[in-house]
């Protein structure tokens, strides 16, 4: 009995044990499923919350951009309307710039039968990724890059004809894409031409170039641009903005201004009366917001507002704005690469900058800090507009002033943080000349606290007399007036370097010397 009972007990205990052991299995499985569902729900809730936050932030940013656009648009001046009798000349660095910037103005002018001439400085034949996309291959030959440039020419012809411009009013100079800066600085003379990186030539390979087999030299380009100015005799000249981030664009500004100033010095009446306006294409994330939004106005980037330009808006009727959209879409090689960016220029207005030459004032006495406060800047530069300039504030330009004082020409260079001996500062002064074939310049290298070196266009050191002082966030340079005796002025710009690392570059400006220079 007891054994059976024991066995029963043992048997019962074993059954109970087995029964107890079976509960955790199915319970754990069910519990695991519930926990998995709970984790999934929590993950989904977290993802939905993150998505909601991202959408909310994005919407707020977009709303903030819209508010900025509307506010800035309300403060823009009105671009003077074009009128019968006007002659408009447009210098464009690459095919599509002439449509993105002033394309609507071209259409408005042609509707009034106003004469318009468009001049393409390059054929845009060095846009490697677009060229490879166009030909569906990599490692293109020089001949294929030339063929790509010809495709871009055809796109320009189609787009501008859509805007009402006949082919006879479109000139291709045929100079090298990505080559305008080296042609301006280091390949000025025809005996030392620039060789294009992708087409591997130092002469224009295009049969329709304004100057057949044009030599890739700065003097050659300037001479061609001067000839076009003489032929067209424009009342309105549209050129790239000097603060455009693309090197070909700000170099295009230098060539255009130098060409016009040489004709002024030659005494040509039309050159004295030509109204010069700038158009902007490349500047950081601008234009904002991206994409096709024809109902919105185009406004200048915040970093370039209040920097010496008078920004003006030219309103576009709806049918003209729609025509500009169609024209932009003709640049298929470019639309395939950056559609949203290109269509960002199809708005209900276009903007132009008025950035006239400035004259260095004559100041009585020795200008100390208070006197400098009374001198209007020649150049105002955006601050902290890139990460490297944010980090190295001693190389971040704020502005450049100048004054004639007691027989010396003084320059004050201001930077965002205290002047640093680690940073090298450069001022470029390209003298304005009658002869379009020559280029005279001063390259002034400032090494704080008081070292200064001046070189001419041949790299030779210029005579003694340059002095440098630094105080706080400012460098003060003075040069003997004799260096500028008999000169009208110069194109002025500045650069800064941390060792060999480029930090900042100011925009350029035509600067006249005072008429009472001794």
XYZ file of C-alpha atoms in Angstrom:
518
model
C 0.000 0.000 0.000
C 2.577 2.288 1.113
C 4.729 1.288 -1.844
C 1.822 1.577 -4.201
C 0.886 4.748 -2.533
C 4.500 5.688 -2.783
C 4.552 4.595 -6.354
C 1.302 6.441 -6.802
C 2.771 9.367 -5.082
C 5.846 9.025 -7.152
C 3.754 8.532 -10.215
C 1.537 11.466 -9.242
C 4.505 13.649 -8.433
C 6.034 12.788 -11.783
C 2.810 13.609 -13.598
C 2.481 16.834 -11.700
C 6.135 17.548 -12.445
C 5.652 16.820 -16.114
C 2.481 18.888 -16.137
C 4.241 21.769 -14.447
C 7.110 21.426 -16.911
C 4.712 21.647 -19.886
C 3.137 24.999 -18.819
C 6.255 27.146 -19.274
C 6.755 25.908 -22.877
C 3.512 27.072 -24.416
C 3.264 30.002 -22.005
C 6.744 31.202 -22.935
C 5.960 30.841 -26.609
C 2.802 32.869 -26.242
C 4.546 35.364 -24.017
C 7.415 35.618 -26.525
C 4.978 36.306 -29.317
C 3.284 39.001 -27.273
C 6.624 40.522 -26.392
C 7.690 40.434 -30.064
C 4.455 42.132 -31.027
C 5.050 44.704 -28.312
C 8.572 45.394 -29.511
C 7.325 45.693 -33.088
C 4.629 48.120 -31.978
C 7.153 50.164 -30.035
C 9.544 50.222 -33.007
C 6.745 51.269 -35.343
C 5.631 53.946 -32.918
C 9.206 55.230 -32.642
C 9.626 55.241 -36.419
C 6.314 57.033 -36.898
C 7.333 59.562 -34.276
C 10.705 60.149 -35.977
C 8.966 60.451 -39.341
C 6.486 62.935 -37.897
C 9.322 64.999 -36.402
C 11.265 64.954 -39.689
C 8.174 65.968 -41.658
C 7.388 68.681 -39.144
C 10.939 70.064 -39.216
C 11.005 69.858 -43.019
C 7.689 71.663 -43.288
C 8.816 74.333 -40.831
C 12.051 74.792 -42.791
C 10.130 75.021 -46.061
C 7.707 77.489 -44.474
C 10.649 79.520 -43.158
C 12.204 79.545 -46.653
C 8.899 80.716 -48.133
C 8.667 83.512 -45.572
C 12.239 84.583 -46.390
C 11.531 84.491 -50.125
C 8.373 86.577 -49.812
C 10.008 89.064 -47.441
C 13.125 89.433 -49.575
C 11.098 89.733 -52.779
C 9.129 92.628 -51.282
C 12.390 94.522 -50.705
C 13.792 94.150 -54.228
C 13.972 97.124 -56.534
C 12.374 96.910 -59.971
C 14.663 96.219 -62.893
C 14.419 99.078 -65.423
C 12.226 97.930 -68.300
C 13.898 97.388 -71.631
C 12.675 99.636 -74.421
C 12.864 99.937 -78.205
C 16.273 101.245 -79.112
C 18.034 99.195 -76.463
C 20.777 96.789 -77.502
C 21.335 93.953 -75.046
C 24.576 91.984 -74.902
C 24.895 88.906 -72.677
C 28.206 87.223 -71.843
C 27.608 83.652 -70.614
C 30.409 81.341 -69.396
C 28.657 78.096 -70.426
C 25.699 76.946 -72.504
C 22.549 77.231 -70.302
C 23.799 80.171 -68.180
C 22.252 82.592 -70.682
C 18.845 80.965 -70.180
C 18.995 80.258 -66.436
C 19.979 83.857 -65.643
C 18.396 86.264 -68.139
C 16.343 83.863 -70.301
C 13.045 85.554 -69.444
C 14.501 88.980 -70.179
C 15.617 87.719 -73.595
C 12.063 86.603 -74.371
C 10.577 89.912 -73.153
C 13.050 91.897 -75.263
C 12.473 89.840 -78.398
C 8.698 90.318 -78.049
C 9.401 94.040 -78.418
C 11.791 93.393 -81.327
C 14.713 94.637 -79.212
C 18.171 93.620 -80.392
C 19.740 90.885 -78.217
C 23.122 89.200 -78.699
C 24.282 86.224 -76.632
C 27.978 85.332 -76.433
C 29.075 81.943 -75.059
C 32.627 82.169 -73.707
C 33.036 78.369 -73.569
C 31.103 75.384 -74.887
C 30.925 73.684 -71.491
C 32.911 70.741 -72.844
C 34.655 69.794 -69.571
C 31.631 68.615 -67.580
C 33.035 65.108 -67.334
C 30.157 63.321 -65.594
C 27.563 64.757 -67.937
C 29.702 63.893 -70.960
C 30.112 60.305 -69.760
C 26.373 60.079 -69.104
C 25.672 61.451 -72.580
C 27.910 58.897 -74.324
C 27.151 56.089 -71.836
C 30.830 55.349 -71.294
C 33.824 56.442 -69.244
C 37.316 57.527 -70.283
C 36.150 59.613 -73.231
C 38.591 60.688 -75.919
C 39.371 64.378 -76.593
C 37.309 64.123 -79.781
C 34.299 62.901 -77.794
C 34.591 65.856 -75.422
C 34.544 68.141 -78.463
C 31.463 66.287 -79.724
C 29.892 66.834 -76.288
C 30.617 70.557 -76.629
C 28.877 70.549 -80.011
C 25.836 68.899 -78.447
C 25.714 71.665 -75.850
C 25.913 74.271 -78.612
C 22.875 72.713 -80.302
C 20.986 72.757 -77.005
C 21.718 76.464 -76.653
C 20.572 77.197 -80.199
C 17.311 75.319 -79.646
C 16.623 76.971 -76.277
C 17.367 80.510 -77.449
C 15.391 80.127 -80.658
C 12.460 79.102 -78.471
C 12.942 82.399 -76.603
C 12.846 84.273 -79.906
C 16.551 84.726 -80.638
C 17.786 83.865 -84.164
C 20.943 81.826 -84.623
C 22.737 84.813 -86.161
C 22.597 86.549 -82.763
C 24.316 83.692 -80.905
C 28.116 83.705 -80.879
C 30.364 80.898 -79.667
C 33.880 82.043 -78.739
C 35.089 78.476 -78.167
C 37.403 79.023 -75.175
C 38.114 76.202 -72.688
C 35.563 75.202 -70.086
C 37.240 75.382 -66.626
C 40.035 77.382 -68.231
C 39.071 81.033 -67.765
C 40.817 81.423 -64.394
C 44.192 80.036 -65.533
C 43.911 82.113 -68.716
C 43.399 85.240 -66.614
C 46.154 84.564 -64.078
C 48.888 82.456 -65.700
C 48.204 82.041 -69.437
C 47.665 85.595 -70.558
C 50.019 85.778 -73.518
C 49.489 83.778 -76.703
C 53.053 82.447 -76.518
C 52.040 80.595 -73.335
C 48.574 79.187 -74.087
C 46.458 77.062 -71.782
C 45.871 73.419 -72.716
C 42.349 72.224 -71.962
C 42.249 69.220 -69.649
C 39.687 67.137 -71.545
C 39.827 68.298 -75.161
C 43.652 68.313 -74.910
C 44.082 71.338 -77.146
C 45.399 74.880 -76.778
C 43.279 76.226 -79.656
C 39.566 76.144 -80.268
C 38.679 72.939 -82.151
C 35.218 74.275 -83.089
C 34.596 75.375 -86.670
C 31.944 77.905 -85.625
C 34.150 79.808 -83.151
C 34.001 83.609 -83.429
C 37.748 83.606 -84.008
C 38.790 80.501 -85.923
C 41.291 78.354 -83.987
C 41.335 80.923 -81.188
C 44.410 80.549 -78.993
C 43.621 79.660 -75.387
C 45.173 82.769 -73.846
C 43.682 85.537 -71.736
C 44.686 88.271 -74.182
C 42.978 86.380 -77.025
C 39.696 86.053 -75.128
C 39.775 89.691 -74.026
C 40.405 90.827 -77.598
C 37.425 88.801 -78.869
C 35.142 90.181 -76.160
C 36.299 93.730 -76.935
C 35.526 93.181 -80.649
C 32.027 91.976 -79.817
C 31.445 95.022 -77.605
C 32.560 97.302 -80.450
C 30.235 95.550 -82.905
C 27.127 95.434 -80.710
C 27.651 98.720 -78.835
C 25.224 97.601 -76.117
C 23.086 99.900 -74.037
C 22.652 97.026 -71.551
C 25.418 94.543 -70.712
C 24.645 91.424 -68.642
C 27.648 89.617 -67.149
C 28.300 86.977 -64.434
C 28.286 88.093 -60.809
C 31.739 88.653 -59.227
C 30.681 86.604 -56.192
C 29.497 83.621 -58.227
C 31.075 80.490 -56.731
C 32.013 78.983 -60.118
C 35.532 80.049 -61.208
C 34.534 80.426 -64.863
C 31.798 82.836 -63.779
C 33.799 85.218 -61.609
C 36.585 85.087 -64.187
C 33.967 85.946 -66.819
C 33.144 89.047 -64.759
C 36.828 90.060 -64.793
C 37.151 89.654 -68.563
C 33.897 91.506 -69.277
C 34.659 94.457 -67.011
C 38.218 94.727 -68.270
C 36.981 94.729 -71.893
C 34.423 97.464 -71.247
C 36.887 99.581 -69.256
C 39.454 99.404 -72.075
C 36.850 100.836 -74.464
C 36.020 103.581 -71.976
C 39.700 104.503 -71.861
C 39.724 104.597 -75.671
C 36.977 107.217 -75.478
C 34.183 105.287 -77.208
C 30.927 107.119 -76.375
C 28.726 104.024 -76.123
C 31.039 102.461 -73.512
C 30.528 105.446 -71.204
C 26.759 104.961 -71.333
C 26.486 101.161 -71.171
C 24.505 99.981 -68.147
C 26.103 96.894 -66.618
C 24.110 94.340 -64.598
C 25.180 91.009 -63.140
C 23.354 87.704 -62.908
C 24.045 84.892 -60.424
C 24.030 81.139 -61.133
C 26.156 79.372 -58.485
C 26.143 80.206 -54.778
C 26.040 77.388 -52.209
C 22.561 75.857 -51.824
C 20.909 78.735 -53.657
C 18.317 79.015 -55.183
C 15.886 78.021 -52.452
C 13.579 76.206 -52.421
C 14.799 73.806 -55.090
C 12.667 72.484 -57.898
C 10.032 73.797 -60.275
C 8.026 76.464 -58.448
C 6.970 78.999 -61.084
C 4.591 80.711 -58.643
C 7.477 81.824 -56.393
C 9.824 84.786 -56.935
C 13.568 84.329 -57.308
C 15.472 86.230 -54.622
C 19.209 86.684 -53.981
C 20.953 84.495 -51.386
C 20.980 85.994 -47.900
C 24.803 86.017 -47.854
C 24.898 88.454 -50.789
C 22.285 90.899 -49.564
C 23.674 94.190 -48.300
C 27.105 93.528 -49.836
C 27.237 96.483 -52.199
C 24.785 95.277 -54.847
C 21.475 96.834 -55.677
C 19.409 93.719 -56.381
C 16.567 94.181 -58.844
C 13.728 91.944 -59.973
C 12.397 91.677 -63.510
C 8.854 90.255 -63.401
C 7.922 87.616 -65.943
C 4.395 87.219 -67.312
C 3.036 83.710 -66.948
C 3.457 82.860 -70.642
C 7.097 84.010 -70.567
C 7.783 82.009 -67.409
C 6.315 78.916 -69.089
C 8.447 79.580 -72.176
C 11.547 79.723 -69.962
C 10.653 76.315 -68.472
C 10.487 74.849 -71.974
C 13.795 76.479 -72.882
C 15.537 75.034 -69.801
C 14.274 71.573 -70.678
C 16.094 71.826 -74.018
C 19.402 71.440 -72.163
C 18.949 67.694 -71.906
C 22.588 66.922 -71.080
C 22.264 69.153 -68.025
C 18.683 68.356 -67.025
C 19.623 64.677 -66.872
C 22.209 65.530 -64.207
C 20.573 68.296 -62.126
C 16.948 68.784 -63.086
C 15.734 70.290 -59.798
C 18.591 72.774 -59.691
C 18.039 74.028 -63.241
C 14.281 74.326 -62.838
C 14.845 76.362 -59.662
C 15.536 79.303 -61.990
C 12.071 79.062 -63.547
C 10.284 81.506 -61.232
C 7.921 84.419 -61.741
C 10.826 86.877 -61.893
C 14.545 87.085 -62.590
C 17.068 88.986 -60.489
C 19.985 91.169 -61.512
C 22.617 92.994 -59.513
C 23.775 96.552 -60.084
C 27.399 96.676 -58.931
C 28.968 99.855 -60.331
C 32.615 100.922 -60.084
C 33.617 102.770 -56.917
C 36.150 105.557 -56.511
C 38.737 105.586 -53.731
C 38.082 108.676 -51.591
C 40.641 111.283 -50.599
C 40.842 111.602 -46.803
C 42.394 114.550 -45.038
C 44.907 113.614 -42.350
C 46.000 110.189 -41.187
C 43.068 107.722 -41.017
C 42.961 105.963 -37.659
C 40.195 103.582 -36.610
C 37.614 106.384 -36.360
C 38.476 107.749 -39.791
C 38.193 104.298 -41.355
C 34.665 104.077 -39.993
C 33.813 107.026 -42.207
C 35.166 105.350 -45.365
C 32.696 103.344 -47.453
C 33.962 99.796 -48.167
C 35.004 98.945 -51.692
C 34.180 95.270 -51.075
C 31.932 93.638 -48.471
C 32.377 89.886 -48.212
C 29.999 87.273 -46.714
C 31.215 85.844 -43.410
C 31.235 82.200 -42.247
C 29.856 81.109 -45.628
C 31.785 77.809 -45.634
C 32.848 75.381 -42.905
C 36.579 76.078 -43.285
C 35.980 79.822 -42.959
C 33.838 79.192 -39.896
C 36.713 77.252 -38.321
C 39.524 79.623 -39.348
C 37.984 83.051 -38.785
C 41.323 84.844 -39.215
C 41.120 84.009 -42.915
C 37.439 84.915 -43.338
C 37.255 88.277 -45.111
C 34.687 90.863 -44.044
C 35.652 93.712 -46.325
C 38.230 95.941 -47.985
C 38.411 99.720 -47.754
C 40.802 102.188 -49.405
C 41.662 105.867 -49.145
C 44.187 108.337 -50.555
C 45.990 110.033 -47.660
C 48.931 112.418 -47.903
C 50.464 110.956 -51.041
C 49.887 107.296 -50.179
C 47.132 104.850 -51.092
C 45.919 103.008 -47.988
C 44.009 99.723 -47.885
C 42.283 98.292 -44.833
C 41.495 94.553 -44.904
C 39.064 93.318 -42.238
C 38.665 89.677 -41.189
C 36.212 87.987 -38.819
C 38.712 87.078 -36.089
C 42.058 88.444 -34.963
C 44.694 88.538 -37.692
C 46.876 85.426 -37.460
C 50.518 84.975 -38.532
C 49.489 81.487 -39.684
C 47.347 83.013 -42.426
C 48.703 84.607 -45.604
C 46.627 87.347 -47.214
C 46.814 88.419 -50.847
C 45.493 91.460 -52.657
C 45.231 91.434 -56.455
C 45.233 94.739 -58.347
C 44.752 94.368 -62.130
C 45.277 97.767 -63.715
C 42.673 99.083 -66.170
C 44.285 99.668 -69.573
C 43.434 100.885 -73.075
C 45.246 97.997 -74.749
C 43.228 94.779 -74.483
C 46.297 92.686 -75.269
C 48.327 93.685 -72.212
C 47.849 92.964 -68.539
C 49.640 94.787 -65.741
C 49.036 93.859 -62.148
C 50.257 93.911 -58.591
C 50.138 90.795 -56.422
C 50.526 91.962 -52.835
C 51.272 89.238 -50.274
C 50.660 90.208 -46.643
C 52.316 88.109 -43.927
C 51.442 89.368 -40.414
C 52.557 91.112 -38.415
C 54.329 93.476 -40.830
C 55.868 91.642 -43.792
C 54.693 92.636 -47.286
C 55.886 91.586 -50.749
C 54.705 93.125 -54.020
C 55.161 91.405 -57.394
C 54.294 92.490 -60.915
C 52.793 90.409 -63.736
C 56.230 88.900 -64.476
C 56.704 87.789 -60.873
C 59.368 90.427 -60.272
C 59.451 92.215 -56.935
C 58.340 95.821 -57.137
C 60.439 98.601 -55.565
C 60.414 99.615 -51.934
C 57.684 101.623 -50.270
C 54.934 99.197 -49.278
C 54.150 99.210 -45.544
C 51.973 96.888 -43.444
C 50.549 97.221 -39.955
C 48.164 94.878 -38.167
C 45.840 95.639 -35.301
C 43.184 93.277 -34.019
C 41.060 92.063 -36.899
C 42.482 94.484 -39.437
C 45.480 94.747 -41.735
C 46.460 98.194 -42.987
C 48.560 98.405 -46.145
C 49.920 101.595 -47.661
C 51.511 102.049 -51.084
C 53.236 105.060 -52.679
C 50.908 107.001 -54.993
C 53.658 107.007 -57.639
C 52.845 103.378 -58.375
C 49.468 104.493 -59.722
C 50.440 107.760 -61.393
C 48.577 108.136 -64.695
C 46.343 105.096 -64.009
C 42.544 105.142 -64.033
C 42.074 102.313 -61.561
C 42.123 98.550 -61.156
C 40.130 95.398 -60.593
C 40.475 94.586 -56.898
C 40.120 91.269 -55.062
C 41.534 89.403 -52.072
C 42.464 85.828 -51.120
C 43.581 84.115 -47.913
C 45.502 80.880 -47.316
C 46.411 78.744 -44.333
C 49.746 77.478 -45.596
C 48.819 76.114 -49.015
C 45.159 75.538 -48.062
C 42.782 78.019 -49.666
C 40.501 79.758 -47.153
C 38.568 82.622 -48.705
C 38.249 84.830 -51.752
C 36.411 88.125 -51.924
C 34.299 89.143 -54.847
C 35.939 91.439 -57.389
C 35.215 95.089 -58.039
C 36.143 97.775 -60.520
C 37.899 100.445 -58.460
C 38.747 103.910 -59.755
C 41.561 106.049 -58.409
C 40.598 109.562 -57.324
C 40.815 112.285 -59.932
C 43.011 114.355 -57.611
C 45.752 111.732 -57.421
C 48.999 113.801 -57.393
